[in-house]
PDB file of C-alpha atoms and ligand atoms in Angstrom:
ATOM      1  CA  PRO A   1      20.712 -35.719  -6.987  1.00  0.00           C
ATOM      2  CA  SER A   2      22.074 -38.676  -9.037  1.00  0.00           C
ATOM      3  CA  MET A   3      24.504 -36.767 -10.738  1.00  0.00           C
ATOM      4  CA  VAL A   4      28.073 -34.636  -8.968  1.00  0.00           C
ATOM      5  CA  LYS A   5      28.169 -32.417 -12.432  1.00  0.00           C
ATOM      6  CA  CYS A   6      25.028 -31.143 -14.195  1.00  0.00           C
ATOM      7  CA  PRO A   7      24.619 -30.276 -17.598  1.00  0.00           C
ATOM      8  CA  ARG A   8      23.225 -26.359 -18.266  1.00  0.00           C
ATOM      9  CA  ILE A   9      19.389 -26.636 -16.350  1.00  0.00           C
ATOM     10  CA  ALA A  10      19.556 -24.623 -13.460  1.00  0.00           C
ATOM     11  CA  ILE A  11      17.409 -22.061 -12.984  1.00  0.00           C
ATOM     12  CA  ARG A  12      18.973 -18.534 -10.780  1.00  0.00           C
ATOM     13  CA  HIS A  13      17.931 -18.678  -7.616  1.00  0.00           C
ATOM     14  CA  TYR A  14      17.148 -15.536  -4.839  1.00  0.00           C
ATOM     15  CA  PRO A  15      17.569 -15.427  -1.309  1.00  0.00           C
ATOM     16  CA  MET A  16      14.355 -15.097   0.075  1.00  0.00           C
ATOM     17  CA  ARG A  17      13.499 -13.525   4.350  1.00  0.00           C
ATOM     18  CA  VAL A  18      10.333 -15.252   5.595  1.00  0.00           C
ATOM     19  CA  GLN A  19       8.693 -12.299   8.092  1.00  0.00           C
ATOM     20  CA  GLY A  20       5.340 -12.257   9.367  1.00  0.00           C
ATOM     21  CA  ALA A  21       3.144 -13.338   5.958  1.00  0.00           C
ATOM     22  CA  LEU A  22       5.420 -11.816   3.438  1.00  0.00           C
ATOM     23  CA  ALA A  23       8.260 -13.542   2.232  1.00  0.00           C
ATOM     24  CA  TRP A  24      10.734 -10.849   0.980  1.00  0.00           C
ATOM     25  CA  VAL A  25      13.452 -11.853  -2.084  1.00  0.00           C
ATOM     26  CA  TRP A  26      16.171 -10.199  -2.869  1.00  0.00           C
ATOM     27  CA  MET A  27      16.802  -9.918  -6.089  1.00  0.00           C
ATOM     28  CA  GLY A  28      20.808  -9.861  -5.146  1.00  0.00           C
ATOM     29  CA  SER A  29      23.592 -11.918  -4.177  1.00  0.00           C
ATOM     30  CA  GLU A  30      23.252 -13.248  -0.399  1.00  0.00           C
ATOM     31  CA  GLU A  31      26.106 -11.553   0.456  1.00  0.00           C
ATOM     32  CA  ALA A  32      24.872  -8.317   0.013  1.00  0.00           C
ATOM     33  CA  MET A  33      21.547  -8.669   1.409  1.00  0.00           C
ATOM     34  CA  LEU A  34      23.021  -9.825   4.695  1.00  0.00           C
ATOM     35  CA  ARG A  35      24.028  -6.040   4.460  1.00  0.00           C
ATOM     36  CA  LEU A  36      20.670  -4.457   3.985  1.00  0.00           C
ATOM     37  CA  PRO A  37      18.168  -2.951   7.622  1.00  0.00           C
ATOM     38  CA  ALA A  38      14.945  -5.826   8.081  1.00  0.00           C
ATOM     39  CA  PRO A  39      12.151  -5.284   5.651  1.00  0.00           C
ATOM     40  CA  PRO A  40       9.285  -2.918   6.895  1.00  0.00           C
ATOM     41  CA  ALA A  41       8.170  -4.084  10.203  1.00  0.00           C
ATOM     42  CA  THR A  42       4.297  -5.961   9.612  1.00  0.00           C
ATOM     43  CA  PRO A  43       3.021  -5.940  13.022  1.00  0.00           C
ATOM     44  CA  TRP A  44      -0.365  -6.607  11.978  1.00  0.00           C
ATOM     45  CA  LEU A  45       0.682  -9.316   9.779  1.00  0.00           C
ATOM     46  CA  GLU A  46       2.526 -11.871  12.313  1.00  0.00           C
ATOM     47  CA  ALA A  47       1.187 -14.427  14.015  1.00  0.00           C
ATOM     48  CA  GLY A  48      -0.057 -14.409  17.654  1.00  0.00           C
ATOM     49  CA  ALA A  49      -0.312 -10.329  16.878  1.00  0.00           C
ATOM     50  CA  ASP A  50      -4.028  -8.053  18.131  1.00  0.00           C
ATOM     51  CA  TRP A  51      -5.055  -8.496  13.903  1.00  0.00           C
ATOM     52  CA  ALA A  52      -6.947 -10.341  12.609  1.00  0.00           C
ATOM     53  CA  TYR A  53      -6.666  -9.618   8.837  1.00  0.00           C
ATOM     54  CA  ALA A  54      -8.291 -10.852   4.946  1.00  0.00           C
ATOM     55  CA  THR A  55      -6.076 -10.254   2.451  1.00  0.00           C
ATOM     56  CA  GLY A  56      -6.115 -10.789  -1.530  1.00  0.00           C
ATOM     57  CA  HIS A  57      -4.332 -10.146  -5.461  1.00  0.00           C
ATOM     58  CA  TYR A  58      -3.875  -9.194  -9.021  1.00  0.00           C
ATOM     59  CA  ASP A  59      -2.820  -8.842 -11.598  1.00  0.00           C
ATOM     60  CA  LEU A  60      -2.837  -4.648 -12.712  1.00  0.00           C
ATOM     61  CA  PHE A  61      -2.853  -4.175 -16.264  1.00  0.00           C
ATOM     62  CA  GLY A  62      -1.140  -1.115 -15.160  1.00  0.00           C
ATOM     63  CA  ASN A  63       2.428   0.660 -14.022  1.00  0.00           C
ATOM     64  CA  TRP A  64       3.340   0.396 -10.481  1.00  0.00           C
ATOM     65  CA  ILE A  65       3.441   4.128 -10.343  1.00  0.00           C
ATOM     66  CA  LEU A  66      -0.759   4.481 -10.929  1.00  0.00           C
ATOM     67  CA  MET A  67      -1.508   1.925  -8.231  1.00  0.00           C
ATOM     68  CA  ALA A  68       0.631   4.222  -5.901  1.00  0.00           C
ATOM     69  CA  GLU A  69      -0.470   7.409  -6.902  1.00  0.00           C
ATOM     70  CA  ASN A  70      -3.919   5.564  -6.056  1.00  0.00           C
ATOM     71  CA  LEU A  71      -3.240   5.538  -2.603  1.00  0.00           C
ATOM     72  CA  MET A  72      -1.605   8.667  -2.465  1.00  0.00           C
ATOM     73  CA  ASP A  73      -5.322  10.719  -2.842  1.00  0.00           C
ATOM     74  CA  LEU A  74      -7.997   8.886  -0.420  1.00  0.00           C
ATOM     75  CA  THR A  75     -10.277  11.344  -1.836  1.00  0.00           C
ATOM     76  CA  HIS A  76     -11.633   8.884  -4.130  1.00  0.00           C
ATOM     77  CA  ILE A  77     -12.741   6.822  -1.527  1.00  0.00           C
ATOM     78  CA  PRO A  78     -16.974   7.909  -1.234  1.00  0.00           C
ATOM     79  CA  PHE A  79     -16.976   8.300  -5.408  1.00  0.00           C
ATOM     80  CA  LEU A  80     -15.237   4.995  -6.794  1.00  0.00           C
ATOM     81  CA  HIS A  81     -16.350   2.730  -3.358  1.00  0.00           C
ATOM     82  CA  GLN A  82     -18.977   4.352  -2.298  1.00  0.00           C
ATOM     83  CA  ALA A  83     -21.096   1.197  -2.988  1.00  0.00           C
ATOM     84  CA  SER A  84     -18.400  -1.007  -1.652  1.00  0.00           C
ATOM     85  CA  PHE A  85     -16.803   1.010   1.974  1.00  0.00           C
ATOM     86  CA  ASN A  86     -19.742   3.527   2.642  1.00  0.00           C
ATOM     87  CA  PHE A  87     -17.382   6.319   3.725  1.00  0.00           C
ATOM     88  CA  PRO A  88     -19.333   9.158   3.788  1.00  0.00           C
ATOM     89  CA  LYS A  89     -18.416  12.135   1.074  1.00  0.00           C
ATOM     90  CA  ALA A  90     -17.717  15.141   4.062  1.00  0.00           C
ATOM     91  CA  PHE A  91     -14.575  12.563   4.072  1.00  0.00           C
ATOM     92  CA  ALA A  92     -13.031  13.697   1.029  1.00  0.00           C
ATOM     93  CA  GLN A  93     -12.939  17.750   2.183  1.00  0.00           C
ATOM     94  CA  ALA A  94     -11.123  16.472   5.532  1.00  0.00           C
ATOM     95  CA  PRO A  95      -8.109  18.492   5.155  1.00  0.00           C
ATOM     96  CA  VAL A  96      -4.889  16.389   4.408  1.00  0.00           C
ATOM     97  CA  LYS A  97      -1.499  16.878   6.187  1.00  0.00           C
ATOM     98  CA  LEU A  98       1.326  16.037   4.612  1.00  0.00           C
ATOM     99  CA  GLU A  99       4.223  14.871   5.910  1.00  0.00           C
ATOM    100  CA  ILE A 100       7.604  13.617   4.579  1.00  0.00           C
ATOM    101  CA  SER A 101      11.241  11.787   5.963  1.00  0.00           C
ATOM    102  CA  GLY A 102      13.833  11.291   3.650  1.00  0.00           C
ATOM    103  CA  ASP A 103      11.996   8.402   1.448  1.00  0.00           C
ATOM    104  CA  ARG A 104       9.164   8.158   3.270  1.00  0.00           C
ATOM    105  CA  LEU A 105       6.346  10.208   3.658  1.00  0.00           C
ATOM    106  CA  SER A 106       2.655  10.263   4.943  1.00  0.00           C
ATOM    107  CA  TYR A 107      -0.281  11.867   4.842  1.00  0.00           C
ATOM    108  CA  TYR A 108      -3.231  11.843   7.469  1.00  0.00           C
ATOM    109  CA  ARG A 109      -7.084  12.967   8.309  1.00  0.00           C
ATOM    110  CA  ASP A 110      -8.183  14.407  11.732  1.00  0.00           C
ATOM    111  CA  ASN A 111     -11.623  13.465  12.816  1.00  0.00           C
ATOM    112  CA  PRO A 112     -13.006  13.012   8.934  1.00  0.00           C
ATOM    113  CA  PRO A 113     -17.162  13.733   9.606  1.00  0.00           C
ATOM    114  CA  ASN A 114     -18.957  10.147  10.363  1.00  0.00           C
ATOM    115  CA  TYR A 115     -15.571   8.554   9.919  1.00  0.00           C
ATOM    116  CA  GLN A 116     -16.892   5.869  12.608  1.00  0.00           C
ATOM    117  CA  ARG A 117     -19.908   5.231   9.913  1.00  0.00           C
ATOM    118  CA  SER A 118     -17.629   3.403   7.464  1.00  0.00           C
ATOM    119  CA  GLY A 119     -18.646  -0.250   6.690  1.00  0.00           C
ATOM    120  CA  PHE A 120     -15.202  -1.132   7.969  1.00  0.00           C
ATOM    121  CA  LEU A 121     -17.138  -1.415  10.815  1.00  0.00           C
ATOM    122  CA  PRO A 122     -19.593  -3.657  12.343  1.00  0.00           C
ATOM    123  CA  THR A 123     -23.252  -1.597  13.532  1.00  0.00           C
ATOM    124  CA  GLU A 124     -22.110  -2.545  17.339  1.00  0.00           C
ATOM    125  CA  ALA A 125     -18.593  -0.741  16.933  1.00  0.00           C
ATOM    126  CA  SER A 126     -20.194   2.164  15.585  1.00  0.00           C
ATOM    127  CA  GLU A 127     -21.895   2.596  18.386  1.00  0.00           C
ATOM    128  CA  ALA A 128     -19.929   2.188  20.838  1.00  0.00           C
ATOM    129  CA  ILE A 129     -17.244   5.074  19.625  1.00  0.00           C
ATOM    130  CA  GLU A 130     -20.211   7.433  18.998  1.00  0.00           C
ATOM    131  CA  ALA A 131     -21.398   6.719  22.668  1.00  0.00           C
ATOM    132  CA  ALA A 132     -17.625   6.823  23.837  1.00  0.00           C
ATOM    133  CA  GLY A 133     -17.055  10.275  21.971  1.00  0.00           C
ATOM    134  CA  PHE A 134     -13.598   9.942  20.534  1.00  0.00           C
ATOM    135  CA  GLN A 135     -10.748  11.473  17.968  1.00  0.00           C
ATOM    136  CA  ALA A 136     -10.275   9.943  14.815  1.00  0.00           C
ATOM    137  CA  ARG A 137      -7.806   9.948  11.972  1.00  0.00           C
ATOM    138  CA  SER A 138      -7.120   8.381   8.924  1.00  0.00           C
ATOM    139  CA  THR A 139      -3.985   8.000   8.223  1.00  0.00           C
ATOM    140  CA  VAL A 140      -1.365   6.569   4.412  1.00  0.00           C
ATOM    141  CA  ARG A 141       2.264   5.185   4.803  1.00  0.00           C
ATOM    142  CA  PHE A 142       4.686   5.207   1.584  1.00  0.00           C
ATOM    143  CA  VAL A 143       7.434   3.084   2.533  1.00  0.00           C
ATOM    144  CA  SER A 144       8.666   2.309   0.037  1.00  0.00           C
ATOM    145  CA  PRO A 145       7.660   1.609  -3.840  1.00  0.00           C
ATOM    146  CA  ALA A 146       7.097  -2.113  -2.604  1.00  0.00           C
ATOM    147  CA  LEU A 147       4.985  -0.837   0.128  1.00  0.00           C
ATOM    148  CA  THR A 148       1.989   1.700   1.154  1.00  0.00           C
ATOM    149  CA  HIS A 149      -0.251   1.374   3.965  1.00  0.00           C
ATOM    150  CA  GLY A 150      -2.782   3.006   5.713  1.00  0.00           C
ATOM    151  CA  GLY A 151      -6.001   2.874   7.759  1.00  0.00           C
ATOM    152  CA  GLY A 152      -8.230   4.096  10.522  1.00  0.00           C
ATOM    153  CA  ARG A 153      -7.620   5.045  13.930  1.00  0.00           C
ATOM    154  CA  PHE A 154     -10.210   5.889  16.676  1.00  0.00           C
ATOM    155  CA  VAL A 155      -9.541   6.531  20.197  1.00  0.00           C
ATOM    156  CA  LEU A 156     -12.331   6.729  22.413  1.00  0.00           C
ATOM    157  CA  ASP A 157     -12.887   9.030  25.574  1.00  0.00           C
ATOM    158  CA  ARG A 158     -15.214   7.025  27.837  1.00  0.00           C
ATOM    159  CA  PRO A 159     -14.934   3.532  25.944  1.00  0.00           C
ATOM    160  CA  GLY A 160     -18.306   1.811  28.351  1.00  0.00           C
ATOM    161  CA  ALA A 161     -18.293  -1.765  28.794  1.00  0.00           C
ATOM    162  CA  GLY A 162     -17.439  -4.711  25.863  1.00  0.00           C
ATOM    163  CA  ALA A 163     -15.865  -1.132  24.239  1.00  0.00           C
ATOM    164  CA  GLN A 164     -12.556  -1.400  23.497  1.00  0.00           C
ATOM    165  CA  PRO A 165     -10.350   1.557  24.212  1.00  0.00           C
ATOM    166  CA  THR A 166      -8.896   1.691  20.422  1.00  0.00           C
ATOM    167  CA  TYR A 167     -10.711   0.506  17.011  1.00  0.00           C
ATOM    168  CA  GLU A 168      -7.852   0.458  14.022  1.00  0.00           C
ATOM    169  CA  TRP A 169      -7.992  -1.005  10.805  1.00  0.00           C
ATOM    170  CA  GLN A 170      -5.417  -1.203   8.407  1.00  0.00           C
ATOM    171  CA  VAL A 171      -5.477  -1.723   4.725  1.00  0.00           C
ATOM    172  CA  ILE A 172      -1.361  -2.933   3.562  1.00  0.00           C
ATOM    173  CA  HIS A 173      -0.744  -3.126   0.060  1.00  0.00           C
ATOM    174  CA  PHE A 174       2.260  -4.622  -1.868  1.00  0.00           C
ATOM    175  CA  THR A 175       2.927  -4.202  -5.435  1.00  0.00           C
ATOM    176  CA  THR A 176       6.167  -5.544  -7.210  1.00  0.00           C
ATOM    177  CA  PRO A 177       6.498  -4.846 -11.155  1.00  0.00           C
ATOM    178  CA  ILE A 178       6.891  -7.606 -13.785  1.00  0.00           C
ATOM    179  CA  THR A 179       6.290  -5.440 -16.775  1.00  0.00           C
ATOM    180  CA  ASP A 180       6.773  -0.938 -17.311  1.00  0.00           C
ATOM    181  CA  ARG A 181       2.685  -1.760 -17.560  1.00  0.00           C
ATOM    182  CA  GLU A 182       1.992  -4.894 -15.730  1.00  0.00           C
ATOM    183  CA  THR A 183       2.481  -5.500 -11.465  1.00  0.00           C
ATOM    184  CA  LYS A 184       1.956  -7.793  -8.862  1.00  0.00           C
ATOM    185  CA  TYR A 185      -0.999  -6.301  -6.352  1.00  0.00           C
ATOM    186  CA  TRP A 186      -1.139  -7.863  -2.559  1.00  0.00           C
ATOM    187  CA  TYR A 187      -3.176  -6.424   0.028  1.00  0.00           C
ATOM    188  CA  PHE A 188      -3.970  -6.942   3.017  1.00  0.00           C
ATOM    189  CA  PHE A 189      -6.861  -5.689   5.441  1.00  0.00           C
ATOM    190  CA  ALA A 190      -6.470  -5.957   9.468  1.00  0.00           C
ATOM    191  CA  ARG A 191      -8.004  -4.988  12.444  1.00  0.00           C
ATOM    192  CA  ASN A 192      -7.730  -4.975  15.823  1.00  0.00           C
ATOM    193  CA  TYR A 193     -11.201  -4.875  16.906  1.00  0.00           C
ATOM    194  CA  SER A 194     -13.759  -8.407  16.374  1.00  0.00           C
ATOM    195  CA  LEU A 195     -10.525 -10.613  16.438  1.00  0.00           C
ATOM    196  CA  ASP A 196     -12.457 -13.508  16.859  1.00  0.00           C
ATOM    197  CA  ASP A 197     -16.090 -13.113  13.975  1.00  0.00           C
ATOM    198  CA  ARG A 198     -14.919 -14.918  11.038  1.00  0.00           C
ATOM    199  CA  ALA A 199     -18.319 -14.288   9.535  1.00  0.00           C
ATOM    200  CA  LEU A 200     -16.710 -10.248  10.041  1.00  0.00           C
ATOM    201  CA  THR A 201     -13.206 -11.413   8.183  1.00  0.00           C
ATOM    202  CA  GLU A 202     -15.136 -13.382   5.497  1.00  0.00           C
ATOM    203  CA  LYS A 203     -17.734  -9.963   5.295  1.00  0.00           C
ATOM    204  CA  LEU A 204     -14.677  -7.533   4.978  1.00  0.00           C
ATOM    205  CA  LYS A 205     -12.065 -10.122   2.771  1.00  0.00           C
ATOM    206  CA  THR A 206     -15.855  -9.757  -0.290  1.00  0.00           C
ATOM    207  CA  MET A 207     -15.623  -5.981   0.952  1.00  0.00           C
ATOM    208  CA  ILE A 208     -11.692  -5.434  -0.097  1.00  0.00           C
ATOM    209  CA  VAL A 209     -11.823  -7.990  -2.864  1.00  0.00           C
ATOM    210  CA  ASN A 210     -15.046  -5.988  -4.810  1.00  0.00           C
ATOM    211  CA  GLY A 211     -13.343  -2.627  -3.451  1.00  0.00           C
ATOM    212  CA  PHE A 212     -10.195  -3.095  -4.746  1.00  0.00           C
ATOM    213  CA  GLU A 213     -11.229  -4.292  -8.317  1.00  0.00           C
ATOM    214  CA  GLU A 214     -12.903  -0.818  -8.277  1.00  0.00           C
ATOM    215  CA  ASP A 215      -9.490   0.893  -8.108  1.00  0.00           C
ATOM    216  CA  ARG A 216      -8.327  -1.944 -10.932  1.00  0.00           C
ATOM    217  CA  VAL A 217     -10.888  -0.455 -13.657  1.00  0.00           C
ATOM    218  CA  ALA A 218      -9.504   3.222 -12.908  1.00  0.00           C
ATOM    219  CA  ILE A 219      -6.226   2.325 -12.503  1.00  0.00           C
ATOM    220  CA  GLU A 220      -6.944   0.243 -16.364  1.00  0.00           C
ATOM    221  CA  LEU A 221      -7.978   2.972 -18.087  1.00  0.00           C
ATOM    222  CA  VAL A 222      -5.093   5.251 -16.316  1.00  0.00           C
ATOM    223  CA  GLN A 223      -2.684   3.377 -18.010  1.00  0.00           C
ATOM    224  CA  VAL A 224      -4.750   2.917 -21.290  1.00  0.00           C
ATOM    225  CA  MET A 225      -5.186   7.201 -21.218  1.00  0.00           C
ATOM    226  CA  HIS A 226      -0.942   7.064 -21.246  1.00  0.00           C
ATOM    227  CA  GLU A 227      -0.435   4.767 -23.937  1.00  0.00           C
ATOM    228  CA  LYS A 228      -3.428   5.932 -26.876  1.00  0.00           C
ATOM    229  CA  ASP A 229      -4.379   9.746 -25.801  1.00  0.00           C
ATOM    230  CA  THR A 230      -2.724  11.472 -28.277  1.00  0.00           C
ATOM    231  CA  HIS A 231      -4.167  14.879 -27.060  1.00  0.00           C
ATOM    232  CA  ASP A 232      -1.601  17.665 -25.370  1.00  0.00           C
ATOM    233  CA  TYR A 233      -3.029  17.691 -22.058  1.00  0.00           C
ATOM    234  CA  ARG A 234      -1.756  20.290 -19.722  1.00  0.00           C
ATOM    235  CA  GLU A 235      -1.176  19.132 -15.686  1.00  0.00           C
ATOM    236  CA  VAL A 236      -3.486  20.381 -12.962  1.00  0.00           C
ATOM    237  CA  HIS A 237      -2.666  19.602  -9.764  1.00  0.00           C
ATOM    238  CA  PHE A 238      -6.182  20.030  -7.089  1.00  0.00           C
ATOM    239  CA  LYS A 239      -4.628  20.073  -3.398  1.00  0.00           C
ATOM    240  CA  SER A 240      -5.188  16.442  -2.628  1.00  0.00           C
ATOM    241  CA  ASP A 241      -2.375  15.808  -5.348  1.00  0.00           C
ATOM    242  CA  ALA A 242       0.024  17.164  -3.225  1.00  0.00           C
ATOM    243  CA  PRO A 243       1.016  13.386  -1.138  1.00  0.00           C
ATOM    244  CA  SER A 244       1.020  12.122  -5.228  1.00  0.00           C
ATOM    245  CA  VAL A 245       3.186  15.240  -5.993  1.00  0.00           C
ATOM    246  CA  ALA A 246       5.813  14.417  -3.366  1.00  0.00           C
ATOM    247  CA  MET A 247       6.225  11.268  -3.818  1.00  0.00           C
ATOM    248  CA  ARG A 248       6.332  11.332  -7.991  1.00  0.00           C
ATOM    249  CA  ARG A 249       9.770  12.991  -6.011  1.00  0.00           C
ATOM    250  CA  ILE A 250      10.620  10.220  -3.298  1.00  0.00           C
ATOM    251  CA  VAL A 251      11.018   7.586  -6.583  1.00  0.00           C
ATOM    252  CA  ALA A 252      12.685   9.939  -8.557  1.00  0.00           C
ATOM    253  CA  GLY A 253      15.252  11.531  -6.122  1.00  0.00           C
ATOM    254  CA  MET A 254      15.722   6.985  -5.360  1.00  0.00           C
ATOM    255  CA  ALA A 255      15.946   6.664  -9.037  1.00  0.00           C
ATOM    256  CA  ARG A 256      18.118   9.557  -9.496  1.00  0.00           C
ATOM    257  CA  ARG A 257      20.309   8.619  -6.919  1.00  0.00           C
ATOM    258  CA  GLU A 258      19.922   4.595  -8.186  1.00  0.00           C
ATOM    259  CA  ALA A 259      22.117   6.370 -11.958  1.00  0.00           C
ATOM    260  CA  GLU A 260      24.478   8.195  -9.559  1.00  0.00           C
ATOM    261  CA  ALA A 261      25.942   5.145  -8.320  1.00  0.00           C
ATOM    262  CA  ARG A 262      25.347   3.504 -10.956  1.00  0.00           C
ATOM    263  CA  ARG A 263      28.262   5.903 -12.883  1.00  0.00           C
ATOM    264  CA  SER A 264      30.865   6.332 -10.280  1.00  0.00           C
ATOM    265  CA  PRO A 265      30.969   3.279  -8.191  1.00  0.00           C
ATOM    266  CA  ALA A 266      32.711   4.139  -4.944  1.00  0.00           C
ATOM    267  CA  ASN A 267      29.340   5.631  -3.957  1.00  0.00           C
ATOM    268  CA  ALA A 268      27.650   2.697  -4.765  1.00  0.00           C
ATOM    269  CA  SER A 269      25.127   0.666  -2.427  1.00  0.00           C
ATOM    270  CA  SER A 270      24.439  -2.469  -2.653  1.00  0.00           C
ATOM    271  CA  ILE A 271      22.074  -1.970  -5.070  1.00  0.00           C
ATOM    272  CA  ASP A 272      25.335  -2.488  -7.191  1.00  0.00           C
ATOM    273  CA  GLN A 273      24.816  -6.041  -6.184  1.00  0.00           C
ATOM    274  CA  ILE A 274      21.950  -6.750  -8.182  1.00  0.00           C
ATOM    275  CA  GLU A 275      24.174  -5.061 -11.546  1.00  0.00           C
ATOM    276  CA  GLN A 276      27.000  -7.452 -11.028  1.00  0.00           C
ATOM    277  CA  ILE A 277      24.674 -10.553 -10.843  1.00  0.00           C
ATOM    278  CA  ALA A 278      22.835  -9.610 -13.998  1.00  0.00           C
ATOM    279  CA  ALA A 279      25.757  -8.740 -15.521  1.00  0.00           C
ATOM    280  CA  GLU A 280      27.642 -12.368 -14.359  1.00  0.00           C
TER     281      GLU A 280
HETATM  282 FE1  LIG B   1      -9.691   2.771  -3.718  1.00  0.00          FE
END
């Protein structure tokens, strides 16, 4: 502020948009940002919403897509996270339905056996759900390379006194690449039950912090294998890999379109703005 003209000591700055609990940074021009659609909705993280959440983060040694693949196959939960999340083994056997829409996909399991006994629900909620009779669904949505979210939803047939008509949790995962082998990872666990129960928020926070450390160990081992293992493996897909393979196809398609846009500026989208800024 003491000088009208500065020597070249400035740092580059980027436009930012705050939405709910998140700050989204657009690494191109403000003009280009204004032409973009709003960032994906995250209603579970909005102030005043009917949700309470716990959150955590870490730097992962691993390419971001390994985390995305991890989230595309939740059959690992009753195995890798057995001690942390207490999902029944039968969760992994429930059939997976996959739906693809443009660059997004979702997959779900209907009525996984004993899903209501998951460690994410307090005992009284599990019992209220069981007593009422219910339909349950576990869903995961790949929204963009930066955002995957998913959760469990229970709709009660005949909710008793004090029970809610629905019980739901959402786990929201954000990834930002640091390099091709390191990733910033943020996660939120949001719930629509026992909103004022701070002890439950603390318990869930401990549960997800411990549980997502288990993912870190598994993913880092996969990254090391990609880098060091020289065996010539044959790729084998299991049924539960269908969402992962579909997600990889979506990402490959996005990369291909971006490369095409670079080659022919006439068809370029706002992504070109990033290129221009980088060139400047
Ligand atoms: Fe996991």
